CSV table of C-alpha atoms and ligand atoms in Angstrom, one decimal:
chain,number,residue,atom,x,y,z
O,1,UNK,CA,20.3,3.6,-42.8
O,2,UNK,CA,22.4,2.5,-40.5
O,3,UNK,CA,22.0,-1.3,-38.6
O,4,UNK,CA,21.2,-1.1,-34.9
O,5,UNK,CA,23.0,-3.1,-32.4
O,6,UNK,CA,22.7,-3.8,-28.4
O,7,UNK,CA,26.0,-2.9,-26.9
O,8,UNK,CA,25.4,-3.6,-23.4
O,9,UNK,CA,22.2,-4.2,-21.0
O,10,UNK,CA,21.9,-3.7,-17.2
O,11,UNK,CA,19.3,-4.5,-14.9
O,12,UNK,CA,18.6,-4.7,-11.2
O,13,UNK,CA,17.3,-8.0,-9.5
O,14,UNK,CA,13.3,-8.0,-9.5
O,15,UNK,CA,11.9,-8.1,-6.5
O,16,UNK,CA,10.0,-6.2,-3.5
O,17,UNK,CA,12.3,-3.3,-2.6
O,18,UNK,CA,9.9,-0.9,-0.4
O,19,UNK,CA,13.3,0.8,0.7
O,20,UNK,CA,14.5,1.7,-2.8
O,21,UNK,CA,13.4,4.6,-5.3
O,22,UNK,CA,12.7,4.9,-8.7
O,23,UNK,CA,16.1,7.1,-9.1
O,24,UNK,CA,18.1,4.3,-6.9
O,25,UNK,CA,16.7,1.5,-9.0
O,26,UNK,CA,17.1,3.1,-12.7
O,27,UNK,CA,20.7,4.2,-12.0
O,28,UNK,CA,22.0,0.8,-11.1
O,29,UNK,CA,20.4,-0.3,-14.7
O,30,UNK,CA,21.7,2.5,-16.6
O,31,UNK,CA,25.3,2.2,-14.9
O,32,UNK,CA,25.2,-1.5,-15.5
O,33,UNK,CA,24.2,-0.9,-19.1
O,34,UNK,CA,27.0,1.4,-20.0
O,35,UNK,CA,29.6,-0.3,-18.0
O,36,UNK,CA,28.3,-3.5,-19.9
O,37,UNK,CA,29.1,-1.6,-23.3
O,38,UNK,CA,32.3,-0.1,-22.2
O,39,UNK,CA,31.1,3.4,-22.6
O,40,UNK,CA,30.4,5.8,-20.3
O,41,UNK,CA,27.1,7.6,-19.5
O,42,UNK,CA,28.2,10.7,-20.9
O,43,UNK,CA,28.5,9.3,-24.0
O,44,UNK,CA,24.6,8.7,-24.4
O,45,UNK,CA,23.0,10.9,-26.9
O,46,UNK,CA,19.1,10.2,-26.1
O,47,UNK,CA,17.0,8.2,-23.7
O,48,UNK,CA,13.8,6.7,-24.1
O,49,UNK,CA,12.2,5.8,-20.4
O,50,UNK,CA,9.6,3.5,-20.1
O,51,UNK,CA,7.3,3.4,-17.1
O,52,UNK,CA,3.5,2.6,-16.7
O,53,UNK,CA,2.4,3.2,-13.2
O,54,UNK,CA,4.8,5.8,-11.9
O,55,UNK,CA,2.0,8.1,-11.9
O,56,UNK,CA,-0.7,6.7,-10.0
O,57,UNK,CA,1.6,5.0,-7.6
O,58,UNK,CA,4.6,7.6,-6.7
O,59,UNK,CA,3.0,10.7,-8.4
O,60,UNK,CA,5.4,11.0,-11.1
O,61,UNK,CA,3.6,10.5,-14.0
O,62,UNK,CA,6.4,12.1,-15.9
O,63,UNK,CA,10.1,12.9,-15.8
O,64,UNK,CA,11.5,9.3,-14.5
O,65,UNK,CA,14.3,9.3,-17.2
O,66,UNK,CA,15.3,12.8,-16.3
O,67,UNK,CA,15.1,12.0,-12.7
O,68,UNK,CA,17.4,8.9,-13.3
O,69,UNK,CA,19.9,10.3,-16.0
O,70,UNK,CA,20.2,13.3,-13.8
O,71,UNK,CA,21.1,10.9,-11.0
O,72,UNK,CA,23.8,9.6,-13.5
O,73,UNK,CA,25.1,13.1,-13.8
O,74,UNK,CA,23.6,13.4,-17.4
O,75,UNK,CA,21.6,16.6,-18.2
O,76,UNK,CA,21.2,18.6,-21.4
O,77,UNK,CA,20.0,15.4,-23.5
O,78,UNK,CA,16.8,14.4,-25.3
O,79,UNK,CA,14.9,12.1,-22.7
O,80,UNK,CA,11.3,10.8,-23.6
O,81,UNK,CA,9.0,9.3,-21.3
O,82,UNK,CA,7.3,6.1,-22.8
O,83,UNK,CA,3.8,5.0,-21.5
O,84,UNK,CA,2.1,1.8,-23.1
O,85,UNK,CA,1.1,-0.3,-20.4
O,86,UNK,CA,3.1,-3.8,-19.8
O,87,UNK,CA,4.9,-2.8,-22.8
O,88,UNK,CA,6.2,0.4,-21.8
O,89,UNK,CA,9.5,-1.0,-21.8
O,90,UNK,CA,9.5,-2.7,-25.2
O,91,UNK,CA,8.5,0.1,-26.5
O,92,UNK,CA,11.0,2.5,-25.0
O,93,UNK,CA,13.3,0.0,-26.6
O,94,UNK,CA,11.7,0.4,-30.0
O,95,UNK,CA,12.0,4.3,-29.8
O,96,UNK,CA,15.5,3.8,-29.2
O,97,UNK,CA,15.9,1.3,-32.1
O,98,UNK,CA,14.2,4.0,-34.5
O,99,UNK,CA,16.4,6.8,-33.4
O,100,UNK,CA,19.5,4.9,-34.1
O,101,UNK,CA,18.2,3.4,-37.5
O,102,UNK,CA,17.4,6.9,-38.8
O,103,UNK,CA,20.8,7.9,-38.2
O,104,UNK,CA,20.1,11.0,-36.0
O,105,UNK,CA,22.1,9.2,-33.1
O,106,UNK,CA,24.9,6.8,-32.4
O,107,UNK,CA,24.3,6.2,-28.8
O,108,UNK,CA,20.7,5.7,-27.6
O,109,UNK,CA,19.8,4.5,-24.2
O,110,UNK,CA,16.3,2.3,-23.3
O,111,UNK,CA,15.6,2.4,-19.9
O,112,UNK,CA,12.6,0.8,-18.0
O,113,UNK,CA,11.9,1.4,-14.7
O,114,UNK,CA,8.7,0.6,-11.8
O,115,UNK,CA,7.8,0.1,-8.5
O,116,UNK,CA,4.8,-1.9,-7.5
O,117,UNK,CA,5.3,-2.8,-3.9
O,118,UNK,CA,3.9,0.3,-3.3
O,119,UNK,CA,0.3,0.2,-4.3
O,120,UNK,CA,-2.4,0.0,-1.6
O,121,UNK,CA,-4.4,-2.8,-2.9
O,122,UNK,CA,-1.7,-5.2,-2.5
O,123,UNK,CA,-3.3,-9.1,-2.5
O,124,UNK,CA,-5.5,-7.9,-5.1
O,125,UNK,CA,-5.1,-8.3,-8.6
O,126,UNK,CA,-3.4,-5.3,-10.3
O,127,UNK,CA,-6.0,-3.2,-12.2
O,128,UNK,CA,-5.0,-1.4,-15.6
O,129,UNK,CA,-5.7,1.8,-16.9
O,130,UNK,CA,-8.7,2.6,-18.9
O,131,UNK,CA,-11.1,0.1,-17.9
O,132,UNK,CA,-13.5,2.3,-15.7
O,133,UNK,CA,-16.6,0.9,-17.8
O,134,UNK,CA,-15.5,-2.9,-17.4
O,135,UNK,CA,-14.1,-2.1,-14.0
O,136,UNK,CA,-17.5,-1.6,-12.9
O,137,UNK,CA,-18.4,-5.3,-13.8
O,138,UNK,CA,-15.5,-6.5,-11.9
O,139,UNK,CA,-12.8,-6.5,-14.7
O,140,UNK,CA,-9.2,-7.3,-13.9
O,141,UNK,CA,-6.5,-8.7,-15.9
O,142,UNK,CA,-6.4,-12.2,-14.4
O,143,UNK,CA,-10.3,-12.2,-15.0
O,144,UNK,CA,-9.9,-11.4,-18.7
O,145,UNK,CA,-7.0,-13.8,-19.4
O,146,UNK,CA,-9.4,-16.6,-17.2
O,147,UNK,CA,-11.7,-16.0,-20.2
O,148,UNK,CA,-9.3,-16.1,-22.5
O,149,UNK,CA,-8.2,-19.2,-21.2
O,150,UNK,CA,-11.5,-20.9,-21.1
O,151,UNK,CA,-11.7,-20.0,-25.0
O,152,UNK,CA,-8.2,-21.6,-25.5
O,153,UNK,CA,-9.1,-24.8,-23.3
O,154,UNK,CA,-12.3,-25.6,-25.0
O,155,UNK,CA,-10.6,-24.9,-28.6
O,156,UNK,CA,-7.7,-27.3,-28.2
O,157,UNK,CA,-9.0,-29.6,-25.5
O,158,UNK,CA,-6.0,-28.9,-23.2
O,159,UNK,CA,-6.6,-29.0,-19.2
O,160,UNK,CA,-5.8,-26.7,-16.4
O,161,UNK,CA,-3.3,-29.2,-15.5
O,162,UNK,CA,-1.3,-28.8,-18.8
O,163,UNK,CA,-1.2,-25.2,-18.4
O,164,UNK,CA,0.4,-25.5,-15.1
O,165,UNK,CA,3.6,-26.8,-16.7
O,166,UNK,CA,4.5,-23.4,-17.8
O,167,UNK,CA,4.9,-22.5,-14.2
O,168,UNK,CA,6.7,-25.4,-13.4
O,169,UNK,CA,9.1,-25.2,-16.5
O,170,UNK,CA,10.0,-21.5,-16.1
O,171,UNK,CA,10.6,-21.8,-12.3
O,172,UNK,CA,13.0,-24.4,-13.1
O,173,UNK,CA,14.5,-21.9,-15.5
O,174,UNK,CA,14.4,-19.3,-13.0
O,175,UNK,CA,16.9,-21.5,-10.3
O,176,UNK,CA,19.6,-20.3,-12.6
O,177,UNK,CA,18.7,-16.7,-13.3
O,178,UNK,CA,20.3,-14.4,-10.3
O,179,UNK,CA,17.9,-11.9,-11.4
O,180,UNK,CA,14.8,-13.6,-10.8
O,181,UNK,CA,12.5,-12.7,-7.7
O,182,UNK,CA,11.3,-16.5,-7.0
O,183,UNK,CA,13.9,-19.2,-7.8
O,184,UNK,CA,12.6,-22.3,-5.7
O,185,UNK,CA,11.3,-25.3,-7.9
O,186,UNK,CA,7.5,-25.4,-8.2
O,187,UNK,CA,5.5,-28.6,-8.8
O,188,UNK,CA,2.4,-28.7,-10.9
O,189,UNK,CA,0.2,-29.5,-7.4
O,190,UNK,CA,1.5,-26.6,-6.0
O,191,UNK,CA,0.2,-24.4,-8.8
O,192,UNK,CA,-2.9,-26.3,-8.9
O,193,UNK,CA,-3.3,-26.0,-5.3
O,194,UNK,CA,-2.6,-22.3,-4.5
O,195,UNK,CA,-5.5,-19.8,-4.0
O,196,UNK,CA,-8.0,-19.6,-6.8
O,197,UNK,CA,-8.0,-16.1,-8.5
O,198,UNK,CA,-9.9,-16.5,-11.4
O,199,UNK,CA,-11.2,-19.9,-12.5
O,200,UNK,CA,-8.8,-21.7,-14.1
O,201,UNK,CA,-6.3,-19.3,-13.2
O,202,UNK,CA,-4.6,-19.8,-9.8
O,203,UNK,CA,-2.5,-17.4,-7.7
O,204,UNK,CA,0.8,-19.3,-9.1
O,205,UNK,CA,-0.8,-19.5,-12.4
O,206,UNK,CA,-0.5,-15.4,-12.8
O,207,UNK,CA,2.9,-13.6,-12.8
O,208,UNK,CA,3.8,-11.8,-9.4
O,209,UNK,CA,4.3,-7.9,-9.5
O,210,UNK,CA,7.7,-6.5,-8.7
O,211,UNK,CA,10.2,-3.6,-8.9
O,212,UNK,CA,13.0,-3.3,-10.7
O,213,UNK,CA,14.9,-1.5,-13.4
O,214,UNK,CA,16.3,-2.7,-16.8
O,215,UNK,CA,18.7,-0.8,-19.4
O,216,UNK,CA,20.1,-1.6,-23.1
O,217,UNK,CA,22.3,0.6,-24.8
O,218,UNK,CA,21.5,0.9,-28.4
O,219,UNK,CA,24.3,2.0,-31.1
O,220,UNK,CA,24.7,2.1,-34.8
O,221,UNK,CA,26.9,0.6,-37.0
O,222,UNK,CA,29.7,3.3,-36.4
O,223,UNK,CA,29.6,2.9,-33.0
O,224,UNK,CA,29.3,-0.8,-32.6
O,225,UNK,CA,32.8,-1.0,-34.8
O,226,UNK,CA,34.4,1.2,-32.2
O,227,UNK,CA,33.4,-1.0,-29.4
O,228,UNK,CA,35.2,-3.7,-27.9
O,229,UNK,CA,32.3,-5.5,-26.6
O,230,UNK,CA,30.3,-8.2,-28.7
O,231,UNK,CA,27.3,-6.4,-29.6
O,232,UNK,CA,23.8,-8.4,-30.9
O,233,UNK,CA,22.3,-7.1,-34.0
O,234,UNK,CA,18.7,-5.7,-33.6
O,235,UNK,CA,16.9,-7.3,-36.7
O,236,UNK,CA,13.4,-6.3,-36.3
O,237,UNK,CA,11.0,-3.9,-34.4
O,238,UNK,CA,7.3,-4.4,-34.6
O,239,UNK,CA,4.4,-2.7,-32.7
O,240,UNK,CA,1.1,-2.9,-33.3
O,241,UNK,CA,-2.3,-2.2,-31.3
O,242,UNK,CA,-4.9,-4.3,-30.5
O,243,UNK,CA,-7.2,-5.8,-33.5
O,244,UNK,CA,-8.3,-9.1,-32.2
O,245,UNK,CA,-11.1,-10.6,-29.8
O,246,UNK,CA,-9.2,-13.2,-27.8
O,247,UNK,CA,-12.3,-14.0,-25.8
O,248,UNK,CA,-13.9,-15.5,-28.7
O,249,UNK,CA,-10.8,-16.9,-30.2
O,250,UNK,CA,-8.6,-17.9,-27.6
O,251,UNK,CA,-5.8,-16.4,-29.6
O,252,UNK,CA,-4.2,-13.1,-30.3
O,253,UNK,CA,-4.7,-12.1,-33.5
O,254,UNK,CA,-2.4,-8.7,-33.0
O,255,UNK,CA,0.5,-10.9,-32.1
O,256,UNK,CA,0.4,-12.9,-35.2
O,257,UNK,CA,0.3,-9.7,-37.1
O,258,UNK,CA,3.1,-8.0,-35.1
O,259,UNK,CA,5.1,-11.3,-35.1
O,260,UNK,CA,4.6,-11.5,-38.9
O,261,UNK,CA,5.7,-8.0,-39.8
O,262,UNK,CA,8.9,-8.5,-37.5
O,263,UNK,CA,9.9,-11.8,-39.5
O,264,UNK,CA,9.3,-10.2,-42.8
O,265,UNK,CA,11.6,-7.0,-41.7
O,266,UNK,CA,14.0,-9.4,-40.5
O,267,UNK,CA,13.8,-11.6,-43.5
O,268,UNK,CA,14.1,-14.5,-40.6
O,269,UNK,CA,12.1,-17.7,-40.6
O,270,UNK,CA,10.4,-18.4,-37.1
O,271,UNK,CA,12.0,-21.7,-37.6
O,272,UNK,CA,15.5,-20.2,-37.2
O,273,UNK,CA,14.5,-18.8,-33.7
O,274,UNK,CA,16.8,-20.4,-30.9
O,275,UNK,CA,15.4,-18.7,-28.2
O,276,UNK,CA,12.5,-16.6,-26.9
O,277,UNK,CA,11.3,-14.4,-23.9
O,278,UNK,CA,7.3,-14.0,-24.3
O,279,UNK,CA,4.9,-12.3,-22.5
O,280,UNK,CA,4.0,-14.9,-19.8
O,281,UNK,CA,1.7,-12.9,-17.4
O,282,UNK,CA,-0.4,-15.8,-17.2
O,283,UNK,CA,0.5,-19.8,-17.9
O,284,UNK,CA,-2.2,-19.9,-20.5
O,285,UNK,CA,-0.7,-16.8,-22.3
O,286,UNK,CA,2.6,-18.5,-22.8
O,287,UNK,CA,1.3,-21.3,-24.5
O,288,UNK,CA,-1.1,-19.2,-26.8
O,289,UNK,CA,2.1,-17.0,-27.7
O,290,UNK,CA,4.1,-20.1,-28.9
O,291,UNK,CA,1.5,-20.6,-31.6
O,292,UNK,CA,0.7,-16.7,-32.3
O,293,UNK,CA,4.6,-16.3,-32.9
O,294,UNK,CA,4.8,-19.0,-34.8
O,295,UNK,CA,7.3,-20.9,-32.6
O,296,UNK,CA,5.1,-24.0,-33.0
O,297,UNK,CA,2.3,-25.0,-35.6
O,298,UNK,CA,-1.1,-23.3,-34.9
O,299,UNK,CA,-2.8,-25.8,-32.3
O,300,UNK,CA,0.4,-27.3,-31.1
O,301,UNK,CA,1.3,-24.8,-27.8
O,302,UNK,CA,0.5,-27.5,-25.2
O,303,UNK,CA,2.2,-30.1,-27.4
O,304,UNK,CA,5.2,-28.2,-27.5
O,305,UNK,CA,5.2,-27.5,-23.8
O,306,UNK,CA,4.7,-30.8,-22.4
O,307,UNK,CA,7.2,-32.4,-25.0
O,308,UNK,CA,9.9,-30.1,-23.6
O,309,UNK,CA,10.2,-28.3,-27.0
O,310,UNK,CA,10.2,-24.9,-24.9
O,311,UNK,CA,12.2,-26.0,-21.9
O,312,UNK,CA,16.3,-25.5,-21.4
O,313,UNK,CA,17.5,-28.3,-23.7
O,314,UNK,CA,14.5,-28.0,-26.1
O,315,UNK,CA,14.1,-27.1,-29.8
O,316,UNK,CA,13.1,-23.6,-28.9
O,317,UNK,CA,13.7,-22.5,-25.2
O,318,UNK,CA,11.0,-19.9,-24.2
O,319,UNK,CA,11.6,-17.8,-21.0
O,320,UNK,CA,14.9,-19.0,-20.0
O,321,UNK,CA,15.2,-15.9,-17.7
O,322,UNK,CA,12.3,-17.6,-15.7
O,323,UNK,CA,9.9,-15.2,-17.6
O,324,UNK,CA,7.6,-13.0,-16.0
O,325,UNK,CA,6.4,-15.8,-14.1
O,326,UNK,CA,9.6,-16.1,-11.7
O,327,UNK,CA,11.0,-12.7,-12.2
O,328,UNK,CA,8.0,-10.8,-11.7
O,329,UNK,CA,6.4,-8.1,-13.6
O,330,UNK,CA,7.9,-4.5,-13.3
O,331,UNK,CA,5.8,-3.2,-16.0
O,332,UNK,CA,8.1,-0.6,-17.6
O,333,UNK,CA,11.0,-2.9,-16.8
O,334,UNK,CA,9.6,-5.8,-18.3
O,335,UNK,CA,10.4,-5.5,-21.8
O,336,UNK,CA,14.0,-4.2,-21.5
O,337,UNK,CA,14.9,-7.1,-18.9
O,338,UNK,CA,13.5,-9.6,-21.9
O,339,UNK,CA,16.2,-7.9,-24.3
O,340,UNK,CA,18.7,-8.4,-21.4
O,341,UNK,CA,18.2,-11.9,-21.4
O,342,UNK,CA,18.0,-12.6,-25.2
O,343,UNK,CA,21.4,-10.6,-25.8
O,344,UNK,CA,23.0,-12.5,-22.6
O,345,UNK,CA,22.0,-15.7,-24.4
O,346,UNK,CA,23.3,-14.5,-28.0
O,347,UNK,CA,26.5,-13.6,-26.3
O,348,UNK,CA,26.5,-16.8,-25.0
O,349,UNK,CA,26.9,-15.8,-21.4
O,350,UNK,CA,24.0,-17.2,-19.9
O,351,UNK,CA,25.8,-19.7,-17.8
O,352,UNK,CA,23.8,-22.7,-16.5
O,353,UNK,CA,20.7,-21.3,-18.5
O,354,UNK,CA,22.6,-21.1,-21.6
O,355,UNK,CA,20.6,-22.0,-24.8
O,356,UNK,CA,23.6,-23.8,-26.8
O,357,UNK,CA,24.6,-22.2,-30.1
O,358,UNK,CA,21.7,-19.4,-30.0
O,359,UNK,CA,22.2,-17.2,-32.8
O,360,UNK,CA,18.8,-15.7,-33.2
O,361,UNK,CA,16.4,-14.7,-30.5
O,362,UNK,CA,12.6,-13.1,-29.9
O,363,UNK,CA,11.0,-10.9,-27.7
O,364,UNK,CA,7.1,-10.4,-27.2
O,365,UNK,CA,5.7,-8.2,-24.8
O,366,UNK,CA,1.7,-7.2,-24.9
O,367,UNK,CA,0.1,-4.7,-22.8
O,368,UNK,CA,-3.3,-3.1,-21.9
O,369,UNK,CA,-6.5,-3.8,-22.8
O,370,UNK,CA,-9.0,-2.0,-25.5
O,371,UNK,CA,-12.4,-2.9,-26.8
O,372,UNK,CA,-12.1,-6.5,-25.6
O,373,UNK,CA,-8.5,-6.9,-26.6
O,374,UNK,CA,-5.1,-6.0,-25.4
O,375,UNK,CA,-3.9,-2.8,-26.5
O,376,UNK,CA,-0.4,-3.5,-28.1
O,377,UNK,CA,2.1,-6.2,-29.2
O,378,UNK,CA,5.7,-5.7,-29.2
O,379,UNK,CA,7.9,-8.1,-30.9
O,380,UNK,CA,11.7,-7.7,-31.5
O,381,UNK,CA,14.1,-10.1,-33.4
O,382,UNK,CA,17.6,-10.3,-32.6
O,383,UNK,CA,20.7,-12.2,-34.1
O,384,UNK,CA,24.5,-12.4,-33.7
W,1,UNK,CA,-25.0,5.7,-7.6
W,2,UNK,CA,-26.5,4.4,-10.6
W,3,UNK,CA,-24.5,3.7,-13.8
W,4,UNK,CA,-25.7,6.1,-16.6
W,5,UNK,CA,-25.5,3.9,-19.5
W,6,UNK,CA,-28.8,2.0,-19.1
W,7,UNK,CA,-32.4,1.7,-18.2
W,8,UNK,CA,-35.0,-0.7,-17.5
W,9,UNK,CA,-38.3,-0.9,-19.4
W,10,UNK,CA,-40.9,-3.4,-17.7
W,11,UNK,CA,-37.7,-5.3,-16.0
W,12,UNK,CA,-36.3,-5.8,-19.2
W,13,UNK,CA,-32.6,-4.1,-19.2
W,14,UNK,CA,-31.9,-1.8,-22.3
W,15,UNK,CA,-28.1,-0.7,-22.6
W,16,UNK,CA,-27.6,2.5,-24.4
W,17,UNK,CA,-25.6,1.8,-27.7
W,18,UNK,CA,-25.5,2.8,-31.2
W,19,UNK,CA,-26.3,1.4,-34.6
W,20,UNK,CA,-24.3,2.2,-38.1
W,21,UNK,CA,-26.7,3.3,-40.5
W,22,UNK,CA,-24.6,2.2,-43.5
W,23,UNK,CA,-23.6,-1.2,-42.5
W,24,UNK,CA,-26.3,-2.0,-39.8
W,25,UNK,CA,-23.6,-2.8,-37.2
W,26,UNK,CA,-24.7,-2.3,-33.6
W,27,UNK,CA,-22.2,-1.2,-30.7
W,28,UNK,CA,-21.9,-1.0,-27.2
W,29,UNK,CA,-20.8,1.7,-25.8
W,30,UNK,CA,-22.2,3.9,-28.3
W,31,UNK,CA,-19.8,5.1,-30.7
W,32,UNK,CA,-19.6,8.2,-33.3
W,33,UNK,CA,-17.5,6.0,-36.1
W,34,UNK,CA,-18.3,2.5,-37.0
W,35,UNK,CA,-15.8,-0.4,-35.5
W,36,UNK,CA,-16.7,-2.1,-38.8
W,37,UNK,CA,-17.1,-0.1,-41.7
W,38,UNK,CA,-15.6,3.6,-40.3
W,39,UNK,CA,-19.0,5.2,-41.6
W,40,UNK,CA,-19.8,8.5,-39.3
W,41,UNK,CA,-23.6,7.8,-40.0
W,42,UNK,CA,-24.6,6.2,-36.5
W,43,UNK,CA,-27.8,6.9,-34.2
W,44,UNK,CA,-28.0,5.9,-30.7
W,45,UNK,CA,-30.0,2.7,-29.8
W,46,UNK,CA,-31.2,1.0,-27.0
W,47,UNK,CA,-30.0,-2.6,-27.0
W,48,UNK,CA,-31.7,-5.3,-25.3
W,49,UNK,CA,-29.1,-6.9,-22.5
W,50,UNK,CA,-30.1,-10.3,-24.2
W,51,UNK,CA,-27.8,-12.8,-25.3
W,52,UNK,CA,-25.7,-15.8,-25.4
W,53,UNK,CA,-22.9,-16.4,-23.3
W,54,UNK,CA,-19.2,-16.5,-25.0
W,55,UNK,CA,-17.2,-17.6,-21.4
W,56,UNK,CA,-17.7,-17.0,-17.7
W,57,UNK,CA,-15.0,-17.1,-15.0
W,58,UNK,CA,-15.7,-17.6,-11.3
W,59,UNK,CA,-13.6,-15.0,-9.8
W,60,UNK,CA,-12.6,-16.2,-6.1
W,61,UNK,CA,-10.2,-12.9,-5.5
W,62,UNK,CA,-12.4,-10.1,-6.6
W,63,UNK,CA,-11.1,-6.7,-7.1
W,64,UNK,CA,-11.7,-3.8,-5.0
W,65,UNK,CA,-15.4,-2.8,-4.4
W,66,UNK,CA,-16.6,-6.4,-4.3
W,67,UNK,CA,-17.0,-8.2,-1.1
W,68,UNK,CA,-17.7,-11.4,-1.8
W,69,UNK,CA,-16.4,-13.9,-5.1
W,70,UNK,CA,-18.0,-12.9,-8.2
W,71,UNK,CA,-18.7,-14.6,-11.8
W,72,UNK,CA,-17.5,-12.2,-14.9
W,73,UNK,CA,-17.8,-13.5,-18.3
W,74,UNK,CA,-18.7,-12.1,-21.9
W,75,UNK,CA,-22.0,-12.1,-23.3
W,76,UNK,CA,-22.5,-11.7,-27.1
W,77,UNK,CA,-25.8,-9.7,-27.3
W,78,UNK,CA,-28.5,-10.6,-29.6
W,79,UNK,CA,-28.0,-7.6,-31.6
W,80,UNK,CA,-24.3,-8.0,-32.2
W,81,UNK,CA,-21.7,-6.4,-29.9
W,82,UNK,CA,-19.8,-8.6,-27.0
W,83,UNK,CA,-19.7,-7.0,-23.5
W,84,UNK,CA,-17.9,-7.9,-20.4
W,85,UNK,CA,-20.2,-8.1,-17.3
W,86,UNK,CA,-21.2,-9.8,-14.2
W,87,UNK,CA,-23.3,-13.1,-14.3
W,88,UNK,CA,-25.2,-14.4,-11.6
W,89,UNK,CA,-23.2,-17.9,-11.8
W,90,UNK,CA,-20.7,-19.8,-14.1
W,91,UNK,CA,-22.5,-20.6,-17.1
W,92,UNK,CA,-21.4,-22.5,-20.2
W,93,UNK,CA,-20.5,-21.1,-23.5
W,94,UNK,CA,-24.0,-20.2,-25.6
W,95,UNK,CA,-26.1,-20.4,-22.8
W,96,UNK,CA,-29.1,-18.0,-23.1
W,97,UNK,CA,-28.7,-14.6,-20.9
W,98,UNK,CA,-30.7,-11.8,-20.1
W,99,UNK,CA,-29.7,-9.0,-18.0
W,100,UNK,CA,-31.5,-8.0,-14.6
W,101,UNK,CA,-31.2,-5.1,-12.1
W,102,UNK,CA,-28.4,-5.7,-9.3
W,103,UNK,CA,-25.5,-4.1,-7.9
W,104,UNK,CA,-22.0,-3.5,-9.6
W,105,UNK,CA,-19.0,-2.5,-8.0
W,106,UNK,CA,-19.5,-0.8,-4.5
W,107,UNK,CA,-22.9,-1.3,-4.7
W,108,UNK,CA,-23.9,0.8,-7.7
W,109,UNK,CA,-27.0,0.1,-9.3
W,110,UNK,CA,-26.2,-1.7,-12.6
W,111,UNK,CA,-27.2,-5.1,-14.2
W,112,UNK,CA,-26.1,-8.7,-13.7
W,113,UNK,CA,-26.6,-11.6,-16.2
W,114,UNK,CA,-28.8,-14.8,-15.6
W,115,UNK,CA,-29.9,-17.6,-17.4
W,116,UNK,CA,-33.0,-16.7,-19.6
W,117,UNK,CA,-36.1,-18.7,-18.9
W,118,UNK,CA,-37.7,-19.4,-22.3
W,119,UNK,CA,-35.3,-20.3,-25.3
W,120,UNK,CA,-35.7,-17.9,-28.2
M,1,ZN,ZN1,-20.7,0.4,-40.1
């Protein structure tokens, strides 16, 4: 088996772009990624394209990858659509990694694209696929994570004030990321004083939606040697379906198992991770993820946050891109935008948000709901 | 419009679930394969909609189909399964609750959990 490397990344800024189509957004990310790698788009041998809501919102349930690649002048190659809720992009990336790992291809593109600004229920929480039964009783993602937050706060004795610091920290990071949708600093008072969505989560405790695209070019050892670009090695790809009961436990068992499998696959100790992008869809989830991904000891999530361990300059900076909290969450693009940030960090190209001497990084994205749990967890590990 | 997976009996709400004949685990919604032991030997069973609060949350920004703020939460039914549902008010963990008929999304006839009067 060959090693797998990220040779190039590209993304659009995330934001609300009512006048831009999927094709246009996706094309920008694809061209940026191939240019970054110093390759031509016609050298791409296969494509995996993640998108989650394009069917419901834009009448294009399938074929987004083909659309974008055709716009790039590339036809007649295998292009596969990947839908996996919020982790659609992470899953497309995983498929690209596996396609290279098996030796089938030397150059595979992972693309994620989403456009949520067209949704009709603006101002209401984004809904989730397949929650018809729970939907009858008012289920929404923020309501579910509010219940998880209640369990976590009760278990740890932490407060809503503590959780607000996630939004403050991530926004401070976003100031230095030109791709982030919201870059103006936030105070805890603003977070706590914003409109209540589902107690204890206020509007600014929830990530915004958004439009955008991100792409990563995944290559084999052979191709990596041929390129001038500094490549980043993919050390592990791990993905599992939901298997826990987070409103009972205040944690995500599936994330613990997914992360454990990733560390094992890579032979990397969690303590060696220098920088991480996690699924901070809500303030509370970022703190829980510190614990489940073993970035801090169990029960110490809030301590890690309040001590500044997860802020830039801390022991293990998390969400240096500003996270979903500041970038927004164009579902299919999110997971690959996380890869974009970690690759940028490990290449030492993150400018004012650079984590010094970062040599190992982690991305984590969860998604969807099933039977009282999230439906998916995806963890990837990287090193230089 | 009425939800199809419950009925009332003398004012008490029963939800249409199932029970595993091998490990006795109850489930709601009804299952064909047991989530606990993977047995195929399951039977339909109506489960009393009574139990204890796991957590509730006041939802000030309700989704489509609800005009007013709502309280949602998870109840652990006495028979075992945990169920996401509507509540009449925010309640602490462990509070005894029972379902009573009431409107759900878009005014559909369903049920809502309220504090249970007597302690069991
Ligand atoms: Zn059983």
